[in-house]
CSV table of C-alpha atoms in Angstrom, one decimal:
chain,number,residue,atom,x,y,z
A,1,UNK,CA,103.4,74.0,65.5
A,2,UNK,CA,102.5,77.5,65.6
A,3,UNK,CA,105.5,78.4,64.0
A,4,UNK,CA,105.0,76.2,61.4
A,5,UNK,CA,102.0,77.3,61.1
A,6,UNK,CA,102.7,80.6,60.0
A,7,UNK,CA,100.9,82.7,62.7
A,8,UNK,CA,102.5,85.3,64.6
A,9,UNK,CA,106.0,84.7,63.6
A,10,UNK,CA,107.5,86.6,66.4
A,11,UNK,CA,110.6,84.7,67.0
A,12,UNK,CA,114.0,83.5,65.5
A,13,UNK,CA,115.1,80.6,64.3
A,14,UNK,CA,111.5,79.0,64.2
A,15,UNK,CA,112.1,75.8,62.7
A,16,UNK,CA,115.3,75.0,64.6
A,17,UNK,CA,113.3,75.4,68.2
A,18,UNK,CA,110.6,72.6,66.7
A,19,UNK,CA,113.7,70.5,66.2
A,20,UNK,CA,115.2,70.6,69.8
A,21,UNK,CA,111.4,70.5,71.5
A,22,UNK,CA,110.6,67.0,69.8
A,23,UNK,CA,114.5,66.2,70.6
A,24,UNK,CA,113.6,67.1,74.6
A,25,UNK,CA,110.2,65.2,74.1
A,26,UNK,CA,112.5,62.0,72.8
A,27,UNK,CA,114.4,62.3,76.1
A,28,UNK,CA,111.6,62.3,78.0
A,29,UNK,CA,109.8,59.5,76.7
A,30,UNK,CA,113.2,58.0,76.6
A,31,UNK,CA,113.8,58.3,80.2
A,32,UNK,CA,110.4,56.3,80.9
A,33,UNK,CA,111.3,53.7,78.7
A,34,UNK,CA,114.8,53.2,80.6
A,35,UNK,CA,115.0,55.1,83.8
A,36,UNK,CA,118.5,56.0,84.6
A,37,UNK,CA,120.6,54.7,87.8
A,38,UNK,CA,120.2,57.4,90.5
A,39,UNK,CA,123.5,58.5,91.5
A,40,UNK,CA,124.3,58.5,95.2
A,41,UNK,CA,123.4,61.8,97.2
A,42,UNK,CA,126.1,64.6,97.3
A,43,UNK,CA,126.3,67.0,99.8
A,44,UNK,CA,124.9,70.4,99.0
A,45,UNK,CA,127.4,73.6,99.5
A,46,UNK,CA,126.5,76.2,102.0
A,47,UNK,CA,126.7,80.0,100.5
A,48,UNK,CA,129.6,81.4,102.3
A,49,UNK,CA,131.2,85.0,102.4
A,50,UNK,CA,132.7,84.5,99.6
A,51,UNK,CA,129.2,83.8,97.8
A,52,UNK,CA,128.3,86.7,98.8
A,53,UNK,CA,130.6,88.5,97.5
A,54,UNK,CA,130.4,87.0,94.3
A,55,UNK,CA,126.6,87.6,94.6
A,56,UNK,CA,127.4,91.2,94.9
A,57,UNK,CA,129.6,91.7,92.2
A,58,UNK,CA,127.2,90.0,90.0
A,59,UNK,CA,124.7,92.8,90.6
A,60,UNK,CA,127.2,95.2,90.8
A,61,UNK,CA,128.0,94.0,87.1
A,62,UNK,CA,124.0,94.0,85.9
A,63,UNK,CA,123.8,97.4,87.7
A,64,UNK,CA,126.7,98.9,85.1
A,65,UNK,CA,125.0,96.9,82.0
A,66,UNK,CA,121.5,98.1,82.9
A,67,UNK,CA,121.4,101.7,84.6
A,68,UNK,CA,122.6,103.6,81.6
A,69,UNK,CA,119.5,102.4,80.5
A,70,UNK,CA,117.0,103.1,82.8
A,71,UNK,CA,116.2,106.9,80.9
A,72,UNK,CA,116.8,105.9,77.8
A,73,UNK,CA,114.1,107.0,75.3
A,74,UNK,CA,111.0,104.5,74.7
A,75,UNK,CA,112.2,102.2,71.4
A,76,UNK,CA,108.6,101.1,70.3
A,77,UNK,CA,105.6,102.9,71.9
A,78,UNK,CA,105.4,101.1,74.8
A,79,UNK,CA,107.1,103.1,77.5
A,80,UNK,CA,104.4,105.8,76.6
A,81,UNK,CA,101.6,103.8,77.0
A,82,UNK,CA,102.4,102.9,80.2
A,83,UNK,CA,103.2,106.3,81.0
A,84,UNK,CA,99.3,106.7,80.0
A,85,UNK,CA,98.1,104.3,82.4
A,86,UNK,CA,99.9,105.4,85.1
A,87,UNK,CA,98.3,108.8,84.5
A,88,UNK,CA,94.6,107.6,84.5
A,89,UNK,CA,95.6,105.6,87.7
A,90,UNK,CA,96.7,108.8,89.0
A,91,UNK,CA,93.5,110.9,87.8
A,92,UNK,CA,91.0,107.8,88.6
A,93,UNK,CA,92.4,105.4,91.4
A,94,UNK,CA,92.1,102.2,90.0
A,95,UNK,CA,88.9,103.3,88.2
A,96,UNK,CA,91.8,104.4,85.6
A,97,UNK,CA,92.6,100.7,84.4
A,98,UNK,CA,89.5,100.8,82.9
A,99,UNK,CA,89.2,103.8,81.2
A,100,UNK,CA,91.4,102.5,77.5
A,101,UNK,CA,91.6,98.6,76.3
A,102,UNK,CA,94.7,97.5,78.6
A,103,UNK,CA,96.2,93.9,79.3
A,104,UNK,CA,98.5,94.7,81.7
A,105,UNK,CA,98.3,92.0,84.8
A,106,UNK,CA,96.4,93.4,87.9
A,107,UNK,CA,99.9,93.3,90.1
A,108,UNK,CA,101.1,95.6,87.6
A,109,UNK,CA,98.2,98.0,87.3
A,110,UNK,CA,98.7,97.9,91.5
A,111,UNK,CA,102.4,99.4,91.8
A,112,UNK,CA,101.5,101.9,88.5
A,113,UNK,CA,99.4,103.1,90.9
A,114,UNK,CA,101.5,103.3,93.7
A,115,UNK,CA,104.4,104.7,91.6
A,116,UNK,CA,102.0,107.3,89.9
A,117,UNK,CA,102.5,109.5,93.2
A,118,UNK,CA,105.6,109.0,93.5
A,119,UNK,CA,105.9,111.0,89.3
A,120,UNK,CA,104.9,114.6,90.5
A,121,UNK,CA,107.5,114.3,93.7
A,122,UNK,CA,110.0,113.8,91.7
A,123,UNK,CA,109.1,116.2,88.6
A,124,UNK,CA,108.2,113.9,85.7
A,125,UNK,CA,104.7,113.3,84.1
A,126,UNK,CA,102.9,111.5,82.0
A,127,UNK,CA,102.7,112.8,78.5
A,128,UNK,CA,104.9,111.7,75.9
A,129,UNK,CA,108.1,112.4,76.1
A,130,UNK,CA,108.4,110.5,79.2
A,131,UNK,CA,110.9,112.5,81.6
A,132,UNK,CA,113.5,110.1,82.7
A,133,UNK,CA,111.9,109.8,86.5
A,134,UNK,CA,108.3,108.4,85.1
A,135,UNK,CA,111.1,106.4,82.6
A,136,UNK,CA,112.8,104.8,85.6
A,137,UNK,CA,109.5,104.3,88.0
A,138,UNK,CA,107.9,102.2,85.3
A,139,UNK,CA,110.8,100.3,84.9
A,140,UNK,CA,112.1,99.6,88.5
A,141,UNK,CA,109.9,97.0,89.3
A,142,UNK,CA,111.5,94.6,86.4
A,143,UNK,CA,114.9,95.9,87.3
A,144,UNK,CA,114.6,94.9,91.1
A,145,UNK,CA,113.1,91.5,89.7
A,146,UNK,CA,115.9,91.0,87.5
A,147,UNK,CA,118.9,91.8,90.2
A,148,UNK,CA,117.0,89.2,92.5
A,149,UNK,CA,116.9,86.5,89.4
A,150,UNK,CA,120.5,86.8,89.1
A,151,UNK,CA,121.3,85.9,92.9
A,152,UNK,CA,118.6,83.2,92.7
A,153,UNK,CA,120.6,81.8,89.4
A,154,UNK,CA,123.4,81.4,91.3
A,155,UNK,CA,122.9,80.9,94.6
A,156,UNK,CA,120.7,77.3,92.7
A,157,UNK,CA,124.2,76.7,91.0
A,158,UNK,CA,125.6,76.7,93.7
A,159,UNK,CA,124.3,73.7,95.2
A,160,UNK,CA,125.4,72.0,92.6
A,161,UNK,CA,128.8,73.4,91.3
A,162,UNK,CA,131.7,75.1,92.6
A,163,UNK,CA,131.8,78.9,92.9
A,164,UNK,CA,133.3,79.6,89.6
A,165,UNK,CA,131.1,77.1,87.9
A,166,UNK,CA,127.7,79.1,89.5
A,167,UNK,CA,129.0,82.5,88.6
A,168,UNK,CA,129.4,81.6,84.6
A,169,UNK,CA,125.9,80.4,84.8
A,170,UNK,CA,124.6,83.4,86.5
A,171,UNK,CA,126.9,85.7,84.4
A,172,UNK,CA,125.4,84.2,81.3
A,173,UNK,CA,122.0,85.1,81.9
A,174,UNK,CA,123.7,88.9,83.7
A,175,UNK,CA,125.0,89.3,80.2
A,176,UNK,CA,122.5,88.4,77.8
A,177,UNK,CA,121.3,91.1,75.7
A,178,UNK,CA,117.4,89.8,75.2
A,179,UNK,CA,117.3,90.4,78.9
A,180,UNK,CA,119.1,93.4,79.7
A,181,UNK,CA,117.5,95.0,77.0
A,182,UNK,CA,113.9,93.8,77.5
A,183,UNK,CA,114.2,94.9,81.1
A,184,UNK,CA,116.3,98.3,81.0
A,185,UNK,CA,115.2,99.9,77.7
A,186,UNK,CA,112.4,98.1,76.7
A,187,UNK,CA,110.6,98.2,80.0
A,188,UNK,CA,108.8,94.9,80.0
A,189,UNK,CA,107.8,92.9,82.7
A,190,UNK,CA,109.4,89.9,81.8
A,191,UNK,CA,111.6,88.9,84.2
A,192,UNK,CA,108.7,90.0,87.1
A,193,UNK,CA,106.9,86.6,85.3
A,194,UNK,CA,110.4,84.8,85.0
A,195,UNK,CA,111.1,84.9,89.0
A,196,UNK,CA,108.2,83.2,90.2
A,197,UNK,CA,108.7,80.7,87.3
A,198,UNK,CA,112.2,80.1,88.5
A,199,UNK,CA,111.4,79.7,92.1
A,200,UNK,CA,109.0,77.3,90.8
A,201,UNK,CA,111.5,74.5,90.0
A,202,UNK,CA,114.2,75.7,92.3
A,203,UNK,CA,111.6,74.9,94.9
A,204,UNK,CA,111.3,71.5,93.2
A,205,UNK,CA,114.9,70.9,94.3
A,206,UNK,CA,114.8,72.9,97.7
A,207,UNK,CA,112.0,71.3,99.6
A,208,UNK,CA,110.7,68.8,96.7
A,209,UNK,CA,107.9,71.0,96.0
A,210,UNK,CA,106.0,71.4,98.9
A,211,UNK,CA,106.3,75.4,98.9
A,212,UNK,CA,106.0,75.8,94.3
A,213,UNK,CA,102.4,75.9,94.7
A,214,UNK,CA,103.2,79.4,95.8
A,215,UNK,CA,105.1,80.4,93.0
């Protein structure tokens, strides 16, 4: 509706996405109105070596898609102004996330903090250009939450299909240029929001819920 709407149009293919949420509300309602026959129980696989190896080459794969872009310059302005926090964090303590209008969530403004004395250790600052260490600090975070998504992914499909059948579906969202790009050269926090999300309903399926309250 807010599409529709004409506010904010900040995503593709607008109309179609209104069409295929009132087609999943239709299954919904259509599932109340005639439950389907539970199938019997199936046993669940157990992650063997060679899940972990597939595991590994999967972040071996991300790591090769997403590292030479870890320095890359800021695309829109937003790179820098993190840069900026960090440095008031650094000058302030957290007195700093104060000091200019901000939304970042108080998790992040935490590890900016952290990572903001980590920048003169390694020779960067935080003045625009960003030097590719304050460039990778800022991003890290996202990039370690990402590499654990894409285990999580799999290691899910797994219970349900064979080995080759879990590594397409975790390959597919390895692969993806929204999130490669929005983590590694865009520098959003995205996929730090997207774990606890995903461990939400993985949770639903893993101990029927008791634990996604944490999430």
């Amino acid at each position: 509706l807010w599409q529709v709407a004409g506010l904010w149009r900040y995503g593709l293919l607008g109309q179609l996405l209104l069409l295929v949420g009132a087609a999943g509300l239709a299954a919904v309602a259509l599932e109340r109105i005639w439950p389907p026959v539970p199938s019997p129980e199936q046993p669940r696989a157990r992650l063997t070596r060679r899940d972990w190896l597939i595991v590994a080459a999967l972040i071996g794969a991300a790591l090769c898609v997403r590292l030479p872009w870890l320095a890359a310059p800021d695309p829109v302005g937003d790179l820098e102004l993190s840069g900026r926090r960090m440095g008031a964090l650094y000058a302030s303590g957290l007195a700093g996330a104060y000091g200019q209008d901000g939304d970042y969530m108080p998790l992040r403004l935490y590890w900016l903090l952290g990572f903001s004395r980590l920048v003169p250790l390694l020779g960067g600052g935080f003045a625009d250009p960003l030097p590719p260490p304050t460039l990778i600090l800022i991003k890290l975070p996202g990039l370690l939450a990402d590499l654990f998504t894409v285990a999580l992914i799999y290691a899910w499909g797994r219970r349900w299909r064979a080995a080759r059948g879990a590594a397409i579906i975790a390959a597919l969202y390895t692969f993806a240029p929204p999130v490669w790009m929005v983590v590694a050269w865009w520098g959003q926090v995205d996929a730090i929001l997207l774990l606890p999300l995903l461990g939400m309903v993985t949770l639903l399926d893993w101990s029927g819920g008791r634990w996604s309250w944490a999430c």
